[in-house]
Every structure is written in structure tokens, then in C-alpha cells.
mmCIF file of C-alpha atoms and ligand atoms in Angstrom:
data_model
loop_
_atom_site.group_PDB
_atom_site.id
_atom_site.type_symbol
_atom_site.label_atom_id
_atom_site.label_comp_id
_atom_site.label_asym_id
_atom_site.label_seq_id
_atom_site.Cartn_x
_atom_site.Cartn_y
_atom_site.Cartn_z
ATOM 1 C CA MET A 211 0.000 0.000 0.000
ATOM 2 C CA PRO A 212 1.999 2.998 -1.257
ATOM 3 C CA GLY A 213 2.399 5.910 1.053
ATOM 4 C CA ARG A 214 1.537 3.995 4.235
ATOM 5 C CA ARG A 215 4.304 4.467 6.743
ATOM 6 C CA ALA A 216 5.536 1.943 9.286
ATOM 7 C CA ASP A 217 4.525 4.298 12.101
ATOM 8 C CA ASN A 218 0.900 3.452 11.498
ATOM 9 C CA LEU A 219 1.526 -0.268 11.316
ATOM 10 C CA VAL A 220 3.314 -1.128 14.563
ATOM 11 C CA ARG A 221 2.774 -0.271 18.219
ATOM 12 C CA PRO A 222 4.239 3.079 19.278
ATOM 13 C CA SER A 223 6.237 1.290 22.002
ATOM 14 C CA VAL A 224 7.913 -0.839 19.315
ATOM 15 C CA ARG A 225 8.722 2.185 17.179
ATOM 16 C CA GLN A 226 10.486 3.701 20.154
ATOM 17 C CA LEU A 227 12.683 0.620 20.765
ATOM 18 C CA SER A 228 16.345 0.636 19.941
ATOM 19 C CA GLY A 229 17.347 -2.838 18.810
ATOM 20 C CA TYR A 230 20.399 -4.770 19.982
ATOM 21 C CA VAL A 231 23.632 -3.816 18.209
ATOM 22 C CA PRO A 232 25.632 -6.992 17.564
ATOM 23 C CA GLY A 233 29.353 -6.977 16.914
ATOM 24 C CA GLU A 234 30.220 -6.777 13.235
ATOM 25 C CA GLN A 235 30.282 -10.080 11.283
ATOM 26 C CA PRO A 236 32.323 -8.989 8.246
ATOM 27 C CA ALA A 237 31.522 -10.749 4.991
ATOM 28 C CA GLY A 238 35.117 -11.040 3.775
ATOM 29 C CA ALA A 239 37.467 -13.295 5.724
ATOM 30 C CA ARG A 240 40.312 -10.780 5.609
ATOM 31 C CA LEU A 241 39.898 -9.369 9.103
ATOM 32 C CA VAL A 242 41.384 -10.695 12.312
ATOM 33 C CA LYS A 243 38.131 -11.093 14.182
ATOM 34 C CA LEU A 244 38.521 -10.429 17.890
ATOM 35 C CA ASN A 245 35.196 -8.660 18.445
ATOM 36 C CA THR A 246 32.428 -11.108 19.394
ATOM 37 C CA ASN A 247 34.052 -13.584 21.802
ATOM 38 C CA GLU A 248 33.794 -16.506 19.443
ATOM 39 C CA ASN A 249 36.138 -19.414 20.072
ATOM 40 C CA PRO A 250 39.144 -19.119 17.700
ATOM 41 C CA TYR A 251 39.403 -22.913 17.423
ATOM 42 C CA PRO A 252 37.062 -25.037 15.303
ATOM 43 C CA PRO A 253 34.625 -27.588 16.733
ATOM 44 C CA SER A 254 36.103 -31.051 17.228
ATOM 45 C CA PRO A 255 36.350 -33.138 14.013
ATOM 46 C CA LYS A 256 33.825 -35.544 15.560
ATOM 47 C CA VAL A 257 31.291 -32.724 15.888
ATOM 48 C CA LEU A 258 31.771 -31.728 12.246
ATOM 49 C CA GLU A 259 31.399 -35.341 11.166
ATOM 50 C CA ALA A 260 28.237 -35.954 13.230
ATOM 51 C CA THR A 261 26.672 -32.757 11.898
ATOM 52 C CA ARG A 262 27.529 -33.633 8.300
ATOM 53 C CA ASP A 263 26.139 -37.143 8.743
ATOM 54 C CA ALA A 264 22.832 -35.686 9.925
ATOM 55 C CA VAL A 265 22.282 -33.783 6.667
ATOM 56 C CA ASP A 266 19.919 -36.115 4.846
ATOM 57 C CA GLY A 267 16.236 -36.810 4.283
ATOM 58 C CA ARG A 268 15.400 -36.088 7.914
ATOM 59 C CA LEU A 269 15.706 -32.348 7.281
ATOM 60 C CA ARG A 270 12.061 -32.813 6.211
ATOM 61 C CA LEU A 271 11.046 -33.537 9.815
ATOM 62 C CA TYR A 272 10.556 -31.206 12.769
ATOM 63 C CA PRO A 273 13.384 -31.467 15.287
ATOM 64 C CA ASP A 274 12.760 -32.932 18.734
ATOM 65 C CA PRO A 275 10.906 -30.049 20.451
ATOM 66 C CA SER A 276 12.231 -30.862 23.915
ATOM 67 C CA ALA A 277 15.760 -31.929 22.890
ATOM 68 C CA GLU A 278 15.358 -35.176 24.877
ATOM 69 C CA ARG A 279 18.663 -36.695 23.827
ATOM 70 C CA LEU A 280 20.698 -33.566 24.480
ATOM 71 C CA ARG A 281 19.028 -33.026 27.842
ATOM 72 C CA GLY A 282 19.869 -36.612 28.775
ATOM 73 C CA ARG A 283 23.553 -36.025 27.992
ATOM 74 C CA LEU A 284 23.614 -32.680 29.765
ATOM 75 C CA ALA A 285 21.985 -34.236 32.831
ATOM 76 C CA ARG A 286 24.813 -36.742 32.995
ATOM 77 C CA VAL A 287 27.469 -34.027 32.630
ATOM 78 C CA HIS A 288 25.933 -31.821 35.314
ATOM 79 C CA LYS A 289 24.791 -34.660 37.578
ATOM 80 C CA CYS A 290 21.174 -33.539 37.536
ATOM 81 C CA GLU A 291 17.903 -34.756 35.993
ATOM 82 C CA PRO A 292 16.655 -33.899 32.472
ATOM 83 C CA GLU A 293 13.745 -32.145 34.264
ATOM 84 C CA ASN A 294 16.269 -29.613 35.573
ATOM 85 C CA LEU A 295 17.101 -28.564 32.002
ATOM 86 C CA LEU A 296 15.562 -26.470 29.253
ATOM 87 C CA VAL A 297 17.340 -26.132 25.886
ATOM 88 C CA GLY A 298 16.937 -22.951 23.850
ATOM 89 C CA ASN A 299 17.910 -21.380 20.544
ATOM 90 C CA GLY A 300 21.034 -19.963 22.137
ATOM 91 C CA SER A 301 20.940 -18.612 25.682
ATOM 92 C CA ASP A 302 19.617 -15.384 24.133
ATOM 93 C CA GLU A 303 16.264 -17.112 23.570
ATOM 94 C CA LEU A 304 16.234 -18.325 27.171
ATOM 95 C CA LEU A 305 16.830 -14.792 28.448
ATOM 96 C CA ALA A 306 13.727 -13.679 26.538
ATOM 97 C CA VAL A 307 11.833 -16.711 27.866
ATOM 98 C CA CYS A 308 12.733 -15.790 31.469
ATOM 99 C CA ILE A 309 11.543 -12.222 30.940
ATOM 100 C CA ARG A 310 8.292 -13.409 29.367
ATOM 101 C CA ALA A 311 7.682 -15.873 32.202
ATOM 102 C CA CYS A 312 8.660 -13.690 35.164
ATOM 103 C CA ALA A 313 8.073 -10.006 34.397
ATOM 104 C CA GLU A 314 4.679 -8.413 33.811
ATOM 105 C CA PRO A 315 4.438 -5.802 31.052
ATOM 106 C CA LEU A 316 4.479 -2.488 32.907
ATOM 107 C CA ARG A 317 1.181 -1.329 31.399
ATOM 108 C CA SER A 318 -0.627 -4.310 32.923
ATOM 109 C CA VAL A 319 0.216 -3.548 36.582
ATOM 110 C CA ALA A 320 -0.906 -0.857 38.998
ATOM 111 C CA PRO A 321 1.821 1.672 39.927
ATOM 112 C CA SER A 322 2.069 0.154 43.397
ATOM 113 C CA ARG A 323 3.045 -3.184 41.821
ATOM 114 C CA LYS A 324 5.729 -1.906 39.457
ATOM 115 C CA ARG A 325 8.249 -4.333 40.904
ATOM 116 C CA ALA A 326 6.243 -7.157 39.317
ATOM 117 C CA ALA A 327 7.260 -5.600 36.003
ATOM 118 C CA THR A 328 10.878 -4.906 36.946
ATOM 119 C CA VAL A 329 13.794 -6.484 35.072
ATOM 120 C CA GLN A 330 16.965 -5.670 36.983
ATOM 121 C CA TYR A 331 20.561 -6.031 35.819
ATOM 122 C CA PHE A 332 23.983 -4.602 36.523
ATOM 123 C CA ASP A 333 25.628 -1.806 34.600
ATOM 124 C CA PRO A 334 27.791 -2.643 32.775
ATOM 125 C CA SER A 335 26.694 -6.119 31.754
ATOM 126 C CA TYR A 336 25.282 -7.845 28.679
ATOM 127 C CA SER A 337 23.791 -5.077 26.525
ATOM 128 C CA LEU A 338 21.000 -7.350 25.287
ATOM 129 C CA TYR A 339 19.160 -7.258 28.650
ATOM 130 C CA PRO A 340 17.644 -3.767 28.348
ATOM 131 C CA VAL A 341 16.652 -4.456 24.739
ATOM 132 C CA LEU A 342 14.751 -7.623 25.738
ATOM 133 C CA ALA A 343 13.150 -5.843 28.689
ATOM 134 C CA ASP A 344 11.968 -3.024 26.409
ATOM 135 C CA ALA A 345 10.627 -5.436 23.811
ATOM 136 C CA HIS A 346 8.493 -7.053 26.523
ATOM 137 C CA GLY A 347 7.323 -3.693 27.856
ATOM 138 C CA ALA A 348 8.902 -4.426 31.229
ATOM 139 C CA ARG A 349 10.433 -1.817 33.532
ATOM 140 C CA ARG A 350 14.225 -1.614 33.319
ATOM 141 C CA HIS A 351 16.310 -1.191 36.445
ATOM 142 C CA ALA A 352 20.073 -0.847 35.960
ATOM 143 C CA VAL A 353 22.212 -1.102 39.102
ATOM 144 C CA PRO A 354 25.782 0.232 38.834
ATOM 145 C CA LEU A 355 28.569 -2.219 39.588
ATOM 146 C CA ALA A 356 31.330 -0.971 41.892
ATOM 147 C CA ALA A 357 34.235 0.997 40.353
ATOM 148 C CA ASP A 358 36.249 -2.235 39.981
ATOM 149 C CA PHE A 359 33.161 -3.960 38.484
ATOM 150 C CA GLY A 360 32.645 -5.939 41.700
ATOM 151 C CA LEU A 361 29.133 -6.483 43.040
ATOM 152 C CA PRO A 362 27.869 -3.429 44.950
ATOM 153 C CA PRO A 363 26.998 -3.784 48.640
ATOM 154 C CA LEU A 364 23.461 -5.121 49.066
ATOM 155 C CA THR A 365 22.578 -3.455 52.317
ATOM 156 C CA ALA A 366 21.217 -0.061 53.266
ATOM 157 C CA ARG A 367 22.133 1.868 50.157
ATOM 158 C CA GLY A 368 18.649 2.923 49.138
ATOM 159 C CA GLY A 369 17.958 5.332 46.303
ATOM 160 C CA THR A 370 17.031 4.667 42.724
ATOM 161 C CA GLN A 371 20.290 2.924 41.841
ATOM 162 C CA ALA A 372 20.215 0.277 44.559
ATOM 163 C CA TRP A 373 19.648 -3.444 44.068
ATOM 164 C CA ASP A 374 15.922 -4.119 44.375
ATOM 165 C CA THR A 375 15.434 -7.308 46.388
ATOM 166 C CA LYS A 376 11.810 -7.410 45.229
ATOM 167 C CA ALA A 377 12.367 -7.137 41.455
ATOM 168 C CA ALA A 378 10.451 -9.792 39.511
ATOM 169 C CA LEU A 379 13.547 -10.780 37.546
ATOM 170 C CA SER A 380 17.263 -10.090 37.946
ATOM 171 C CA LEU A 381 19.855 -10.854 35.254
ATOM 172 C CA VAL A 382 23.461 -11.305 36.378
ATOM 173 C CA THR A 383 26.297 -11.861 33.904
ATOM 174 C CA THR A 384 28.833 -13.998 35.723
ATOM 175 C CA PRO A 385 31.703 -13.822 34.974
ATOM 176 C CA ASN A 386 30.792 -10.306 33.930
ATOM 177 C CA ALA A 387 30.863 -9.097 30.356
ATOM 178 C CA PRO A 388 32.241 -6.781 29.162
ATOM 179 C CA SER A 389 34.568 -6.404 32.171
ATOM 180 C CA GLY A 390 35.704 -10.050 32.377
ATOM 181 C CA ARG A 391 35.516 -10.018 36.155
ATOM 182 C CA GLY A 392 34.478 -13.210 37.955
ATOM 183 C CA TYR A 393 32.338 -13.465 41.097
ATOM 184 C CA SER A 394 32.600 -16.038 43.854
ATOM 185 C CA THR A 395 29.769 -18.494 44.393
ATOM 186 C CA ALA A 396 29.577 -17.312 48.011
ATOM 187 C CA GLU A 397 28.776 -13.719 47.016
ATOM 188 C CA LEU A 398 26.340 -14.840 44.306
ATOM 189 C CA ARG A 399 24.584 -17.069 46.838
ATOM 190 C CA ARG A 400 24.197 -14.057 49.133
ATOM 191 C CA LEU A 401 22.742 -11.994 46.277
ATOM 192 C CA CYS A 402 20.301 -14.723 45.219
ATOM 193 C CA ARG A 403 19.174 -15.438 48.780
ATOM 194 C CA ALA A 404 18.556 -11.757 49.438
ATOM 195 C CA THR A 405 16.367 -11.496 46.330
ATOM 196 C CA ASP A 406 12.719 -12.609 46.283
ATOM 197 C CA GLY A 407 12.225 -12.798 42.504
ATOM 198 C CA VAL A 408 13.956 -15.037 39.999
ATOM 199 C CA VAL A 409 17.702 -14.481 39.547
ATOM 200 C CA VAL A 410 19.258 -15.586 36.260
ATOM 201 C CA LEU A 411 22.986 -16.277 36.470
ATOM 202 C CA ASP A 412 24.101 -15.885 32.861
ATOM 203 C CA GLU A 413 27.210 -18.080 32.820
ATOM 204 C CA ALA A 414 28.138 -17.758 29.140
ATOM 205 C CA TYR A 415 31.848 -17.578 30.103
ATOM 206 C CA ALA A 416 31.888 -19.934 33.101
ATOM 207 C CA ASP A 417 34.129 -22.485 31.367
ATOM 208 C CA PHE A 418 36.985 -19.969 31.391
ATOM 209 C CA ALA A 419 36.514 -19.074 35.073
ATOM 210 C CA ALA A 420 38.000 -20.318 38.325
ATOM 211 C CA GLU A 421 34.558 -20.999 39.777
ATOM 212 C CA ASN A 422 30.966 -21.424 38.604
ATOM 213 C CA ALA A 423 27.668 -21.173 40.440
ATOM 214 C CA LEU A 424 25.779 -24.053 38.829
ATOM 215 C CA SER A 425 25.132 -25.620 42.244
ATOM 216 C CA LEU A 426 22.912 -22.625 43.136
ATOM 217 C CA ALA A 427 20.415 -23.710 40.463
ATOM 218 C CA ARG A 428 19.573 -26.767 42.518
ATOM 219 C CA GLU A 429 20.153 -25.260 45.931
ATOM 220 C CA LEU A 430 17.815 -22.257 45.572
ATOM 221 C CA PRO A 431 14.273 -22.283 44.131
ATOM 222 C CA ASN A 432 14.599 -18.825 42.512
ATOM 223 C CA VAL A 433 17.859 -19.348 40.579
ATOM 224 C CA VAL A 434 18.250 -20.115 36.866
ATOM 225 C CA VAL A 435 21.756 -20.745 35.527
ATOM 226 C CA LEU A 436 22.184 -20.178 31.787
ATOM 227 C CA ARG A 437 24.923 -21.862 29.784
ATOM 228 C CA THR A 438 25.726 -21.769 26.084
ATOM 229 C CA PHE A 439 27.634 -23.865 23.539
ATOM 230 C CA SER A 440 28.625 -20.644 21.769
ATOM 231 C CA LYS A 441 31.697 -19.417 23.624
ATOM 232 C CA ALA A 442 33.660 -22.359 25.025
ATOM 233 C CA TYR A 443 32.305 -24.998 22.611
ATOM 234 C CA SER A 444 32.815 -23.261 19.244
ATOM 235 C CA LEU A 445 29.170 -23.569 18.250
ATOM 236 C CA CYS A 446 27.792 -20.020 17.829
ATOM 237 C CA PHE A 447 26.525 -20.909 14.368
ATOM 238 C CA GLN A 448 24.285 -23.668 15.725
ATOM 239 C CA ARG A 449 22.565 -21.592 18.450
ATOM 240 C CA ILE A 450 22.386 -23.896 21.455
ATOM 241 C CA GLY A 451 21.977 -22.679 25.028
ATOM 242 C CA TYR A 452 20.348 -24.194 28.098
ATOM 243 C CA ALA A 453 18.878 -23.306 31.449
ATOM 244 C CA VAL A 454 19.412 -25.220 34.693
ATOM 245 C CA ALA A 455 16.909 -24.774 37.537
ATOM 246 C CA ARG A 456 14.479 -26.633 39.798
ATOM 247 C CA PRO A 457 11.994 -28.743 37.772
ATOM 248 C CA GLU A 458 8.998 -26.621 38.899
ATOM 249 C CA LEU A 459 10.574 -23.469 37.495
ATOM 250 C CA ILE A 460 11.834 -25.184 34.310
ATOM 251 C CA ALA A 461 8.293 -26.453 33.610
ATOM 252 C CA GLU A 462 6.932 -22.888 33.785
ATOM 253 C CA LEU A 463 9.672 -21.472 31.540
ATOM 254 C CA ALA A 464 9.053 -24.242 28.999
ATOM 255 C CA LYS A 465 5.456 -23.050 28.516
ATOM 256 C CA VAL A 466 6.476 -19.729 26.993
ATOM 257 C CA ARG A 467 9.099 -20.825 24.514
ATOM 258 C CA ASP A 468 8.492 -21.679 20.866
ATOM 259 C CA SER A 469 8.139 -25.459 20.566
ATOM 260 C CA TYR A 470 10.560 -25.947 17.659
ATOM 261 C CA SER A 471 13.043 -23.198 18.386
ATOM 262 C CA VAL A 472 16.026 -25.516 18.750
ATOM 263 C CA ASN A 473 17.468 -26.445 15.376
ATOM 264 C CA GLY A 474 17.877 -30.180 14.744
ATOM 265 C CA LEU A 475 21.452 -29.961 13.442
ATOM 266 C CA GLY A 476 22.305 -27.878 16.470
ATOM 267 C CA GLN A 477 21.022 -30.623 18.756
ATOM 268 C CA VAL A 478 23.133 -33.188 16.885
ATOM 269 C CA ALA A 479 26.232 -30.983 17.131
ATOM 270 C CA ALA A 480 25.723 -30.342 20.841
ATOM 271 C CA VAL A 481 25.316 -34.052 21.627
ATOM 272 C CA ALA A 482 28.533 -34.780 19.708
ATOM 273 C CA THR A 483 30.261 -31.960 21.567
ATOM 274 C CA LEU A 484 29.483 -33.561 24.916
ATOM 275 C CA ALA A 485 30.929 -36.837 23.633
ATOM 276 C CA ASP A 486 34.319 -35.202 23.019
ATOM 277 C CA ARG A 487 34.896 -33.124 26.127
ATOM 278 C CA THR A 488 38.610 -33.919 26.223
ATOM 279 C CA TYR A 489 39.067 -31.901 23.036
ATOM 280 C CA TYR A 490 37.252 -28.912 24.521
ATOM 281 C CA ARG A 491 39.054 -29.081 27.856
ATOM 282 C CA GLN A 492 42.260 -28.735 25.878
ATOM 283 C CA ILE A 493 41.220 -25.695 23.836
ATOM 284 C CA ILE A 494 39.734 -24.013 26.901
ATOM 285 C CA ARG A 495 43.056 -24.514 28.707
ATOM 286 C CA GLN A 496 44.839 -23.066 25.664
ATOM 287 C CA ILE A 497 42.573 -19.990 25.590
ATOM 288 C CA VAL A 498 43.117 -19.342 29.305
ATOM 289 C CA ALA A 499 46.897 -19.633 28.840
ATOM 290 C CA SER A 500 46.791 -17.289 25.820
ATOM 291 C CA ARG A 501 44.693 -14.818 27.815
ATOM 292 C CA GLU A 502 47.298 -14.623 30.581
ATOM 293 C CA ALA A 503 50.160 -14.299 28.073
ATOM 294 C CA LEU A 504 48.362 -11.575 26.083
ATOM 295 C CA ALA A 505 47.609 -9.643 29.284
ATOM 296 C CA LEU A 506 51.346 -9.484 30.071
ATOM 297 C CA GLU A 507 52.288 -8.451 26.531
ATOM 298 C CA LEU A 508 49.678 -5.703 26.434
ATOM 299 C CA GLU A 509 50.823 -4.438 29.824
ATOM 300 C CA GLU A 510 54.326 -4.179 28.439
ATOM 301 C CA LEU A 511 52.980 -1.974 25.651
ATOM 302 C CA GLY A 512 51.396 0.335 28.246
ATOM 303 C CA PHE A 513 47.840 -0.999 28.274
ATOM 304 C CA ARG A 514 45.984 -1.285 31.574
ATOM 305 C CA VAL A 515 44.527 -4.796 31.580
ATOM 306 C CA LEU A 516 41.619 -5.743 33.824
ATOM 307 C CA PRO A 517 41.594 -9.185 35.430
ATOM 308 C CA SER A 518 39.586 -11.625 33.300
ATOM 309 C CA GLU A 519 37.928 -14.991 33.896
ATOM 310 C CA THR A 520 36.535 -15.107 30.359
ATOM 311 C CA ASN A 521 37.781 -15.543 26.779
ATOM 312 C CA PHE A 522 38.351 -11.811 26.360
ATOM 313 C CA LEU A 523 40.232 -8.938 27.962
ATOM 314 C CA LEU A 524 38.926 -5.479 28.761
ATOM 315 C CA VAL A 525 41.854 -3.098 28.358
ATOM 316 C CA GLU A 526 42.460 0.615 28.669
ATOM 317 C CA PRO A 527 44.800 1.550 25.828
ATOM 318 C CA PRO A 528 47.621 4.111 26.186
ATOM 319 C CA CYS A 529 48.179 7.422 24.342
ATOM 320 C CA LEU A 530 44.985 7.575 22.256
ATOM 321 C CA PRO A 531 41.312 7.358 23.195
ATOM 322 C CA ALA A 532 39.876 3.827 22.986
ATOM 323 C CA GLU A 533 37.521 4.766 20.159
ATOM 324 C CA GLN A 534 40.469 5.953 18.085
ATOM 325 C CA TRP A 535 42.352 2.737 18.860
ATOM 326 C CA PHE A 536 39.342 0.831 17.567
ATOM 327 C CA HIS A 537 39.536 2.679 14.235
ATOM 328 C CA GLU A 538 43.340 2.473 14.011
ATOM 329 C CA LEU A 539 43.218 -1.288 14.592
ATOM 330 C CA ARG A 540 40.402 -1.730 12.106
ATOM 331 C CA ALA A 541 42.417 0.164 9.486
ATOM 332 C CA ARG A 542 45.066 -2.514 10.066
ATOM 333 C CA ARG A 543 42.404 -5.220 9.661
ATOM 334 C CA ILE A 544 42.154 -6.071 13.345
ATOM 335 C CA LEU A 545 38.577 -6.048 14.584
ATOM 336 C CA VAL A 546 38.006 -5.556 18.337
ATOM 337 C CA ARG A 547 34.958 -4.201 20.198
ATOM 338 C CA TRP A 548 34.463 -0.689 21.501
ATOM 339 C CA PHE A 549 31.314 0.275 23.425
ATOM 340 C CA SER A 550 30.096 3.857 23.650
ATOM 341 C CA ALA A 551 28.383 3.278 27.017
ATOM 342 C CA ARG A 552 29.661 5.650 29.710
ATOM 343 C CA ARG A 553 31.183 3.114 32.087
ATOM 344 C CA VAL A 554 33.172 1.291 29.407
ATOM 345 C CA ARG A 555 33.981 3.743 26.653
ATOM 346 C CA LYS A 556 37.599 4.174 27.712
ATOM 347 C CA TYR A 557 38.222 0.462 27.131
ATOM 348 C CA LEU A 558 38.567 -1.974 24.256
ATOM 349 C CA ARG A 559 37.247 -5.506 24.550
ATOM 350 C CA ILE A 560 39.561 -7.975 22.857
ATOM 351 C CA THR A 561 38.568 -11.611 22.267
ATOM 352 C CA ILE A 562 41.364 -14.140 22.796
ATOM 353 C CA GLY A 563 42.399 -15.436 19.364
ATOM 354 C CA THR A 564 44.859 -18.000 18.088
ATOM 355 C CA ASP A 565 48.585 -17.385 18.623
ATOM 356 C CA ASP A 566 48.846 -16.029 15.061
ATOM 357 C CA GLU A 567 45.958 -13.633 15.569
ATOM 358 C CA ILE A 568 47.389 -12.414 18.863
ATOM 359 C CA GLU A 569 50.730 -11.839 17.162
ATOM 360 C CA LEU A 570 49.037 -9.748 14.439
ATOM 361 C CA LEU A 571 47.206 -7.731 17.110
ATOM 362 C CA LEU A 572 50.395 -7.020 19.047
ATOM 363 C CA ARG A 573 52.357 -6.007 15.916
ATOM 364 C CA ALA A 574 49.509 -3.674 14.873
ATOM 365 C CA ALA A 575 49.449 -2.137 18.365
ATOM 366 C CA GLU A 576 53.213 -1.542 18.215
ATOM 367 C CA ARG A 577 52.864 0.195 14.866
ATOM 368 C CA ILE A 578 50.050 2.399 16.161
ATOM 369 C CA LEU A 579 52.158 3.359 19.182
ATOM 370 C CA ALA A 580 55.172 4.133 16.959
ATOM 371 C CA ALA A 581 53.172 6.312 14.537
HETATM 372 C C1 PLP B 879 27.414 -14.579 24.117
HETATM 373 C C2 PLP B 879 26.534 -14.351 25.290
HETATM 374 C C3 PLP B 879 25.251 -14.880 25.348
HETATM 375 C C4 PLP B 879 24.592 -15.490 24.142
HETATM 376 O O1 PLP B 879 24.836 -16.754 23.913
HETATM 377 P P1 PLP B 879 24.071 -17.540 22.768
HETATM 378 O O2 PLP B 879 23.914 -18.884 23.385
HETATM 379 O O3 PLP B 879 24.966 -17.519 21.581
HETATM 380 O O4 PLP B 879 22.746 -16.885 22.514
HETATM 381 C C5 PLP B 879 24.516 -14.716 26.503
HETATM 382 N N1 PLP B 879 24.999 -14.011 27.528
HETATM 383 C C6 PLP B 879 26.216 -13.464 27.506
HETATM 384 C C7 PLP B 879 26.699 -12.690 28.670
HETATM 385 C C8 PLP B 879 27.012 -13.606 26.376
HETATM 386 O O5 PLP B 879 28.212 -13.026 26.318
#
């Protein structure tokens, strides 16, 4: 219908949304890609083979809606029951599912009940959270992390920036992104116990950390731990994430997800991944070793490097503003991530690459410093 504008076709609240801004996925393969925390190593050959072998006439069929087989394998790995697990189209889908299940749209609650519509998260953390909260029409509540990106004190702070122990849903990135900082299970337990609503511990980077808080998903009735095959298991392309929680909570979450959201080839690849954990333990160990080595090298070049328990480093570069470093590196075909958000704009986030990629990054940095 010519002349009809999108403003008349969608809800005003949707028109006002700003969508999530993903890191660039360049079409050409000529960039050193250290911007989206992908694993620099390929999936195990057994995973590639299993996925290839699954490409046949069965593509005609719907995939298993509840990912029975994968949940069975995950239950064995995590020493829980399949009923403790919900598989999603990446953990991103499960974040949206948690919001849909736990937070009321703000317009549907009386002002006195606005906490029933509150989605709470730390600033800085995963920049998808506010986008998902907005899309649901929930109320956003961002709580500043401490100056060193540690958890803020929970007691007696008050004010509009304090942790709300009555928020319907709280989303905690642990270890934190984009800072890289890890949190102890003891302090996360304290946070979860002090909070009445559901607390999601988004453990996308837990495999690179000293500690994880998976045990809290079974210990506490209000905790959901999210894991993904994307970061440590080289499977971003296949979109597989999962939630771990008490069966009662998992059953409720399962009601509000799309039945066939989890791609069949993704399920095959994830099952094969769990059958070759030795391979992944090795590459995870390699990435952690590379992370520590890169931190030292960058420090020698004058960068301030924040402690990391992830597969990336948040660094404050010397001499030039971080945004300019981003452009200078890109001009030398090195792609890193720069965020314009206030708390993090003086930093670059650099994904740990292969040794060759790290070498190219360091040489480019030296040239920028010499220019
Ligand atoms: C990468 C990432 C995700 C998304 O994982 P997918 O399973 O690929 O959707 C979720 N949370 C955080 C903090 C991440 O960094």
C-alpha cells in the first residue's frame, strides 16, 4: 500500500525501541576477528562429522521439540535430571523466555506493583538485557557495579540505583561481560538469597573461570543458571543454550518458549560436543593460557589490563582514546569491540584469538604506538 508508513503499522512502544547492536560479522574473511568472543578454534572433528552425517532426508522432519537426547547427555554431565534442564535457541532465547515468564508488562500492573514488572541487571553487563526488557514492555532497572566492576553492597544503600530485592527478575552476567571479572559463588549465593524474585545467572563464560555457580540452580528455588555452547564450545553458528533450575521453574519457563526453536542440526552438534569433552578441555586450557600471556604483553605496551575470567580482555589503551584505537586497529584489519556506554567507553574488549591472531594484534598495536 503505497504511502503507508511503518509508524501506522506497529505499536508506538515498538517504534520507540532501539534494537540490539551486535558486533560486526564482516563478509570477507580478511579481518582478524577479535570482536564477538567466538572461540578461535574449530569444533572437534567428531562434531563436524556428526553434523555432516545428519544432513539427509530427515531435514524434512521437525526437530525434537524438547531436545530429549541432548538433555539426557547434559543431565549426565551436570549430575542432575533432564527435568532440571531447558534447551533454547542460544541462551539469548532463554533470556527472553525468562523475561516473558517472570516479568509483567508495565502497562498491565498498577503503579504500586511496578516491581512485578521490573527487570533488573547490573551496569555494565550484557547489553542485550535492556533491549529484551523493552521489547516485553517491562520496567528496566540498571544497578551500577562498583568501580572495579565488583558487586555493589546489598545493604542499606537505598535510592534509585540500589539493588531491588523485590524485582520480579534479575539478570546477572557472571563472569561479567564486558569487564571479564568473575564473582565467587559465596557472594552470588548471598545476592540470590537476598532477592525474592527469579535471579538468572548468565554463565556464558563460566568455562573460562576459576569458579561457577551451577550448584545454586539446585540449591535455591529462585535461581536459573544459563549456559551456552557458543563461547567455550565453538558452536555459535548452531545456536544452542540451556537453562538449569528446579523442575517446577523449568516447567513454567518451557510453557512460553516456541516449541521448535532448537534447530535439529544444532542438537546433533551439541550431543557430539558432549561426547568429546577432552578436546574442549584442551582448547579451553589453551585460551586461558593465551589470555594470561596476552595480558602481560599488552601491559608491556602500556595498556591497563583488567583481570579476566573469560575468553576476552577489557583493556584501557595508552596514548589515544579507545575509540580511536578501535579505528586504528580496524584500518590494520584487526577487529576488536568498543562500546560507547559511559562506564566502558575508555576500554577496548579484545577476544582471545589463536597465537597467530594475537601476534598480528600485538604487531599492529606496536605500529600504532610508533606512529
Ligand atoms: C554470548 C553471550 C550470550 C549469548 O549466547 P548464545 O547462546 O549464543 O545466545 C549470553 N549471555 C552473555 C553474557 C554472552 O556473552
